[in-house]
Coordinates of C-alpha atoms and ligand atoms in Angstrom, one line a residue:
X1 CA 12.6 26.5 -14.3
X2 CA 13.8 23.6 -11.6
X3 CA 13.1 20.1 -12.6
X4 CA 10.3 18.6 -10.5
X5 CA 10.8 15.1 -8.8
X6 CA 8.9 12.5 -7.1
X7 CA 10.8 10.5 -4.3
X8 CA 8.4 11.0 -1.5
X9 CA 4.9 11.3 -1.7
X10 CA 5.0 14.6 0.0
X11 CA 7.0 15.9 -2.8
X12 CA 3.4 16.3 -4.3
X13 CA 0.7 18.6 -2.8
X14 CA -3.0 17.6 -2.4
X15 CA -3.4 19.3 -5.6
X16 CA -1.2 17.6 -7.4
X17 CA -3.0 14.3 -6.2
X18 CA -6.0 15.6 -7.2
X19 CA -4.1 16.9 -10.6
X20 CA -2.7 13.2 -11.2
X21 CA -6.1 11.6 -10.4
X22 CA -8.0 13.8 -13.1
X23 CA -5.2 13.1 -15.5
X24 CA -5.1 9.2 -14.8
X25 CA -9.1 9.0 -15.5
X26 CA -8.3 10.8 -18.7
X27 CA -5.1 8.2 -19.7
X28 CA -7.5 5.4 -19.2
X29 CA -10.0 7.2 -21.6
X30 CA -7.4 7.8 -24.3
X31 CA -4.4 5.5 -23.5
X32 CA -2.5 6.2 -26.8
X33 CA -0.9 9.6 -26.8
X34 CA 2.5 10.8 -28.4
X35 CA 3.2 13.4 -25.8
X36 CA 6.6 11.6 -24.8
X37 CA 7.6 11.6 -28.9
X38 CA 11.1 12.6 -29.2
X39 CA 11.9 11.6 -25.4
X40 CA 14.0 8.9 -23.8
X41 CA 13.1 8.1 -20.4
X42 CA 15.7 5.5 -18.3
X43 CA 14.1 2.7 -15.7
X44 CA 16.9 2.1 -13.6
X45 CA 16.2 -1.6 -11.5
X46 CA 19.0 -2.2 -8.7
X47 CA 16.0 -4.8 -7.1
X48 CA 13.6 -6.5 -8.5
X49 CA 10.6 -5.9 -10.5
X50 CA 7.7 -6.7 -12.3
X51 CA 4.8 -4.0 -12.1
X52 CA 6.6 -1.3 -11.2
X53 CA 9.0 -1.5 -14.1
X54 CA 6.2 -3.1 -16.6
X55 CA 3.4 -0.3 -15.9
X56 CA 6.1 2.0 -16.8
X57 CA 7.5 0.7 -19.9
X58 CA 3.9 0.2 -21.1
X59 CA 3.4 3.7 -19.5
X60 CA 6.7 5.2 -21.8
X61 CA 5.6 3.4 -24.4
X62 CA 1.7 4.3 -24.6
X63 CA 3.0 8.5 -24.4
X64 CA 5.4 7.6 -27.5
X65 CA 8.8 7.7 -25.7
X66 CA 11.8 5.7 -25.9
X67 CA 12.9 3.4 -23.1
X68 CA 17.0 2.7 -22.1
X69 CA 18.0 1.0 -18.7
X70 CA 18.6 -2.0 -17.0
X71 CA 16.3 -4.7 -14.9
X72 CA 19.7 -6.1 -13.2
X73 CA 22.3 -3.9 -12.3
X74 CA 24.6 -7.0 -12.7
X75 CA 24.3 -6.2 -15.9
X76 CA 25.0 -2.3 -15.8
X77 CA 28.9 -1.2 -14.7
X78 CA 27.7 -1.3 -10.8
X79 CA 29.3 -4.4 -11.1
X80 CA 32.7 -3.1 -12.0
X81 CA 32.5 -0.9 -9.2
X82 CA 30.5 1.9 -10.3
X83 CA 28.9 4.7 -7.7
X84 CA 25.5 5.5 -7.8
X85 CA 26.9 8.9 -8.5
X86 CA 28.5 8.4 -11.2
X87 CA 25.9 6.2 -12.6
X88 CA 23.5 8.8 -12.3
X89 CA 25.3 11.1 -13.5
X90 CA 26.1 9.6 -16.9
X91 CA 22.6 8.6 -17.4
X92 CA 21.6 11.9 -16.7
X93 CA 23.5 12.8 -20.2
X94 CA 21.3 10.5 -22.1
X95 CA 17.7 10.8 -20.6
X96 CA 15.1 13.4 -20.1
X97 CA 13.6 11.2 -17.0
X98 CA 15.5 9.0 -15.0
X99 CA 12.9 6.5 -13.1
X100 CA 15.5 4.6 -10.2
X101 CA 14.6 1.6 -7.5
X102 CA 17.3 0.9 -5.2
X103 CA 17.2 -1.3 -2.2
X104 CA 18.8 1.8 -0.3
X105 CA 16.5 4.3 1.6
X106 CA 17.6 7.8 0.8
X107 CA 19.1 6.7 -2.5
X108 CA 16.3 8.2 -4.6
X109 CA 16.9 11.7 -3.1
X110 CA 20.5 11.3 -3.6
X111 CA 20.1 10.3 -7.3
X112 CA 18.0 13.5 -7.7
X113 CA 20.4 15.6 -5.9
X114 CA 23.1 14.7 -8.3
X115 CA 20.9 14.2 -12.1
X116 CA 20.0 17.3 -14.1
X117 CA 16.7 15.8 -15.2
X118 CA 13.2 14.6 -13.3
X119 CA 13.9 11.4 -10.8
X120 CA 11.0 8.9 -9.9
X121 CA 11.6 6.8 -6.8
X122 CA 10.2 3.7 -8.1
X123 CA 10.6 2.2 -4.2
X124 CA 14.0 3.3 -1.9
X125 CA 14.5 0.1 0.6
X126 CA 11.5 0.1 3.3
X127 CA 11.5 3.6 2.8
X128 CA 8.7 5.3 0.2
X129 CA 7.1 4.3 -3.6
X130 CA 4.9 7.1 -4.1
X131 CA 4.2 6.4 -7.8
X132 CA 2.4 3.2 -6.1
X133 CA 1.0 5.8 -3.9
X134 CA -0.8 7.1 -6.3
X135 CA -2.1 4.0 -8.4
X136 CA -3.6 3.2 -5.2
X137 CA -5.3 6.4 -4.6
X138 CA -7.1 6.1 -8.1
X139 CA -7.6 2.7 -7.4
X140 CA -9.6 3.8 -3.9
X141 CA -11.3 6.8 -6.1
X142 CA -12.3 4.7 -8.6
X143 CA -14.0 2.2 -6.6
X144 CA -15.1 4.5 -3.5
X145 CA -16.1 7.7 -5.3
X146 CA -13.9 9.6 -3.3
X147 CA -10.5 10.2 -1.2
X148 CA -12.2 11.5 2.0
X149 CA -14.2 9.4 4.7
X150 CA -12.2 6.4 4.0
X151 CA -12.1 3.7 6.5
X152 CA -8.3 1.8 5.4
X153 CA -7.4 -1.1 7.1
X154 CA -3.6 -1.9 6.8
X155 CA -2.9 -5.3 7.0
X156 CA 0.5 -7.1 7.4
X157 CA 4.0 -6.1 7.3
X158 CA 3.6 -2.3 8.0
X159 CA 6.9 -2.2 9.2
X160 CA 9.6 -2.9 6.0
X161 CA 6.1 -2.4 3.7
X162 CA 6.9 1.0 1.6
X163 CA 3.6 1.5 0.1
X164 CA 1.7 1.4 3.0
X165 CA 3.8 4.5 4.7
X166 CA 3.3 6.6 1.5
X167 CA -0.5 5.6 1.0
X168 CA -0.7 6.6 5.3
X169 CA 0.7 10.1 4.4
X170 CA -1.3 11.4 1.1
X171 CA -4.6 9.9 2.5
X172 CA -3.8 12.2 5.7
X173 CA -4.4 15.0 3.6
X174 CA -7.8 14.5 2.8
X175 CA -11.2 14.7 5.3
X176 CA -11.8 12.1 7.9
X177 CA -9.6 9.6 7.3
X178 CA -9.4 6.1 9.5
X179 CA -6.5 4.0 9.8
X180 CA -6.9 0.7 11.3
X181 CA -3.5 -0.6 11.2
X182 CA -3.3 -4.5 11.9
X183 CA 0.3 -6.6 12.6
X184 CA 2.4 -8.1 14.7
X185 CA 4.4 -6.4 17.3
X186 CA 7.6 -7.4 15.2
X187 CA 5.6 -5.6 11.9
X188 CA 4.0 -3.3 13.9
X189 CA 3.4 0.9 12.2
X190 CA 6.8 2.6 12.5
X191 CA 6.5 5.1 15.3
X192 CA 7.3 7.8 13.1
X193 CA 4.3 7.6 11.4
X194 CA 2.1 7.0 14.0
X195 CA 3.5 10.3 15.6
X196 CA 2.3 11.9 12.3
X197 CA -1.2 11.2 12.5
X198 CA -1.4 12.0 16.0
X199 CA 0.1 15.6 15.1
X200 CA -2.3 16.0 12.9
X201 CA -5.7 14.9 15.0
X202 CA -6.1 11.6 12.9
X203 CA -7.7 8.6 14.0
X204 CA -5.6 5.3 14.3
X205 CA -6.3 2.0 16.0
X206 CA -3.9 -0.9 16.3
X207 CA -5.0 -4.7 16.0
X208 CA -3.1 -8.5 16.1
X209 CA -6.7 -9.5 14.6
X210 CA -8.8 -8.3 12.2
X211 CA -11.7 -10.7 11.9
X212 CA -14.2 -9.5 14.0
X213 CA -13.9 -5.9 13.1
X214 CA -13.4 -6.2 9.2
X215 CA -17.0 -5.3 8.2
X216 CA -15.8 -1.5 9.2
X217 CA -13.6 -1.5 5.9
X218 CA -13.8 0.4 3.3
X219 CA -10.7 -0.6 1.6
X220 CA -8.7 -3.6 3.3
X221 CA -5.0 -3.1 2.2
X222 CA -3.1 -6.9 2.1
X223 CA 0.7 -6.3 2.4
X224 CA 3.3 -8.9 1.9
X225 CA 5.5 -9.6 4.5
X226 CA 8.9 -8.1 3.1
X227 CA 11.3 -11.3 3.0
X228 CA 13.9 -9.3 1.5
X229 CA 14.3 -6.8 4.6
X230 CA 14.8 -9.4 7.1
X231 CA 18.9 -9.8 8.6
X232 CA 17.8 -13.2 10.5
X233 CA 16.0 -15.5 8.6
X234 CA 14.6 -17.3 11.6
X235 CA 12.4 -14.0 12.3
X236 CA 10.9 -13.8 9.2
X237 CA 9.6 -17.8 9.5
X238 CA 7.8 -16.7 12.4
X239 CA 5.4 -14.1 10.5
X240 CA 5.9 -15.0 7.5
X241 CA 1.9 -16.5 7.4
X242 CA 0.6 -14.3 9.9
X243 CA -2.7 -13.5 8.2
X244 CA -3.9 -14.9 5.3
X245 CA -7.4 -13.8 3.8
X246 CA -9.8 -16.1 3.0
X247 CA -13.1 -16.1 1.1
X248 CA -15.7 -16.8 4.1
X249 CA -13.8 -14.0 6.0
X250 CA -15.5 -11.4 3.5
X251 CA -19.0 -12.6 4.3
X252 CA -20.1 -9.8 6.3
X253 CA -18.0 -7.2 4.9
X254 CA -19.7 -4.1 3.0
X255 CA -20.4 -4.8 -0.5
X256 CA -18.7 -1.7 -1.3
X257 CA -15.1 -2.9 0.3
X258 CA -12.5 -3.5 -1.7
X259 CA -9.1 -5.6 -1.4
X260 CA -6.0 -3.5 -2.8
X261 CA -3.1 -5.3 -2.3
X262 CA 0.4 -3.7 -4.0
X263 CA 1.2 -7.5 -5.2
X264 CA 3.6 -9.5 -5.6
X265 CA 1.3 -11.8 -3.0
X266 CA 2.9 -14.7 -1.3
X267 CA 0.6 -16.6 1.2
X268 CA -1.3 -13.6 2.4
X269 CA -4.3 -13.5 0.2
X270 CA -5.9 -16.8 -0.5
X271 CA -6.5 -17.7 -4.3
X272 CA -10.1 -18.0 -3.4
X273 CA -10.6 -14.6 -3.2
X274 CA -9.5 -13.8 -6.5
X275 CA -13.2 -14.4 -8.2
X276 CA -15.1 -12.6 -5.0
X277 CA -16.0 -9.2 -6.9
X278 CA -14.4 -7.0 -3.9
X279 CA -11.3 -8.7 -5.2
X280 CA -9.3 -5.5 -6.9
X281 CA -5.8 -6.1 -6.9
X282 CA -5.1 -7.0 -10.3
X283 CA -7.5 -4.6 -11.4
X284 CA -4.9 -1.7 -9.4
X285 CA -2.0 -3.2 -10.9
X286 CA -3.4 -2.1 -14.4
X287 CA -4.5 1.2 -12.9
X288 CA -0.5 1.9 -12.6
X289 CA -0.3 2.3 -16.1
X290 CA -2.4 5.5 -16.6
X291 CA -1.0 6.7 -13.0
X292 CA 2.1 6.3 -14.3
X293 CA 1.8 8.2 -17.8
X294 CA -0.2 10.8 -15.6
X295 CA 3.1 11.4 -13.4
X296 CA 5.7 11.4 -16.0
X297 CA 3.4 13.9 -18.3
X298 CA 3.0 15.8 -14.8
X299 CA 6.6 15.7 -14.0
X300 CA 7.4 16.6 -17.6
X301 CA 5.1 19.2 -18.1
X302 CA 3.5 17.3 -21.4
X303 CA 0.0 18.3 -21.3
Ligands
CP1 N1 4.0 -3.3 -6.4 C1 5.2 -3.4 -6.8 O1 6.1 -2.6 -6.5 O2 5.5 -4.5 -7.5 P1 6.9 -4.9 -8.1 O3 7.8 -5.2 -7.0 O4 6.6 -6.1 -9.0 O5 7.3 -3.8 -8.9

């Protein structure tokens, strides 16, 4: 049988949302398995991390598997000059998983083009990090009651911000979606994706503000603005604040919304907002874990 990978969220159908979703409700229920017993699964950080990787150590971990890898390829024989190919390669000899970020965009698919076993994109430059994706689909489910008739505002740097192009492509597949997308013209929606929605008939609005039309939300999406991806420095001092959430601006917002934000936050969310109870961010970072033993036992055919 092939070997099944996640590198974009499209490599998943609906179903297999739907699939993940079911089995994340049922991790959360019953987090201590031993379906991974007898596995070794390798988290391979060329950037940094802290959730990504954590959720899925604890994620390895919880199912019963063993973890090898590195959180700094300084550390790893990338430093000596090592490919990526032949990096993969080798690990593929000792792993039954291989779970990769990399600041390049494409160099998930590559990886999985050259390993013999299962590849995660756990993020690929500004490109995708569908296993995010999907924490923040259970996160909307859990807190909405459901994936279709969602009104998502998208907030920040939706240009160089990975998670919100995945998140815009799986909530396209469901019923009715809305995306209100509000940035800067230099953090504006890639074209691409725009072009996407239009092809398929899907609502999209663009915004510089976002005050006086917040109350529509359903879920209001924070991004950071991505430092990292920036050549001149000078451009990124200009945006760097350009919206910043605040208690008082939640007022009048429905008591159903909820603030998902992929985190690490910087300025954009105001520490104010942490104790206001449509304040879920943290709450979605530990949602990861059970997304994240839901895709490797998905990907690994463990249940
Ligand atoms: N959300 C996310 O990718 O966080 P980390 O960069 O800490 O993994």
């Amino acid at each position: 049988m092939s070997k099944k990978n996640l590198i974009s969220i499209t490599d998943f159908s609906k179903e297999e949302y739907l699939k993940i979703m079911e089995l994340s409700r049922q991790f959360e229920e019953h987090p201590n398995q031993s379906l991974l017993k007898g596995k070794v699964v390798a988290t391979l950080f060329f950037e940094p991390s802290t959730r990504t990787r954590l959720s899925f150590e604890t994620a390895i971990n919880r199912l019963g598997g063993k973890i090898i890898g590195f959180s700094d390829s300084n550390s790893s024989s990338v430093s000596k000059g090592e490919t990526l190919h032949d990096t993969i390669k080798m690990v593929s000899n000792y792993a039954d998983l291989i779970i990769m970020r990399h600041p390049l965009e494409g160099s998930a698919r590559y990886a999985a083009e050259i390993a013999d076993v299962p590849v995660i994109n756990a993020g690929d430059g500004a490109n995708q990090h569908p296993s995010q994706t999907l924490l923040d689909m259970y996160s909307i489910k859990k807190t909405q009651g459901r994936l279709d008739d969602i009104n998502l505002f998208m907030v920040g740097d939706l240009k160089y911000g990975r998670t919100v192009h995945s998140l815009l492509m799986a909530m396209s597949q469901f019923k009715n979606p809305i995306f209100n997308f509000v940035a800067p013209p230099e953090l504006a929606m890639p074209d691409e994706y725009k072009l996407f929605l239009t092809n398929q008939g899907i609502r999209y609005y663009e915004h510089l503000e976002f005050n006086e039309i917040i109350n529509q939300a359903d879920i209001i999406y924070m991004t950071r603005v991505q430092k990292e991806r920036f050549i001149d420095p000078v451009e990124y001092e200009k945006v760097k604040n350009v919206y910043i959430l605040k208690n008082e601006m939640l007022a009048g917002t429905k008591p159903t919304v909820r603030i998902l934000h992929p985190l690490p936050r910087i300025n954009e969310i105001h520490t104010n907002v942490d104790s206001n109870p449509k304040a879920y961010y943290f709450t979605q970072a530990r949602n990861g874990v059970y997304t994240r033993m839901a895709i490797i036992s998905h990907l690994l055919n463990l249940q």
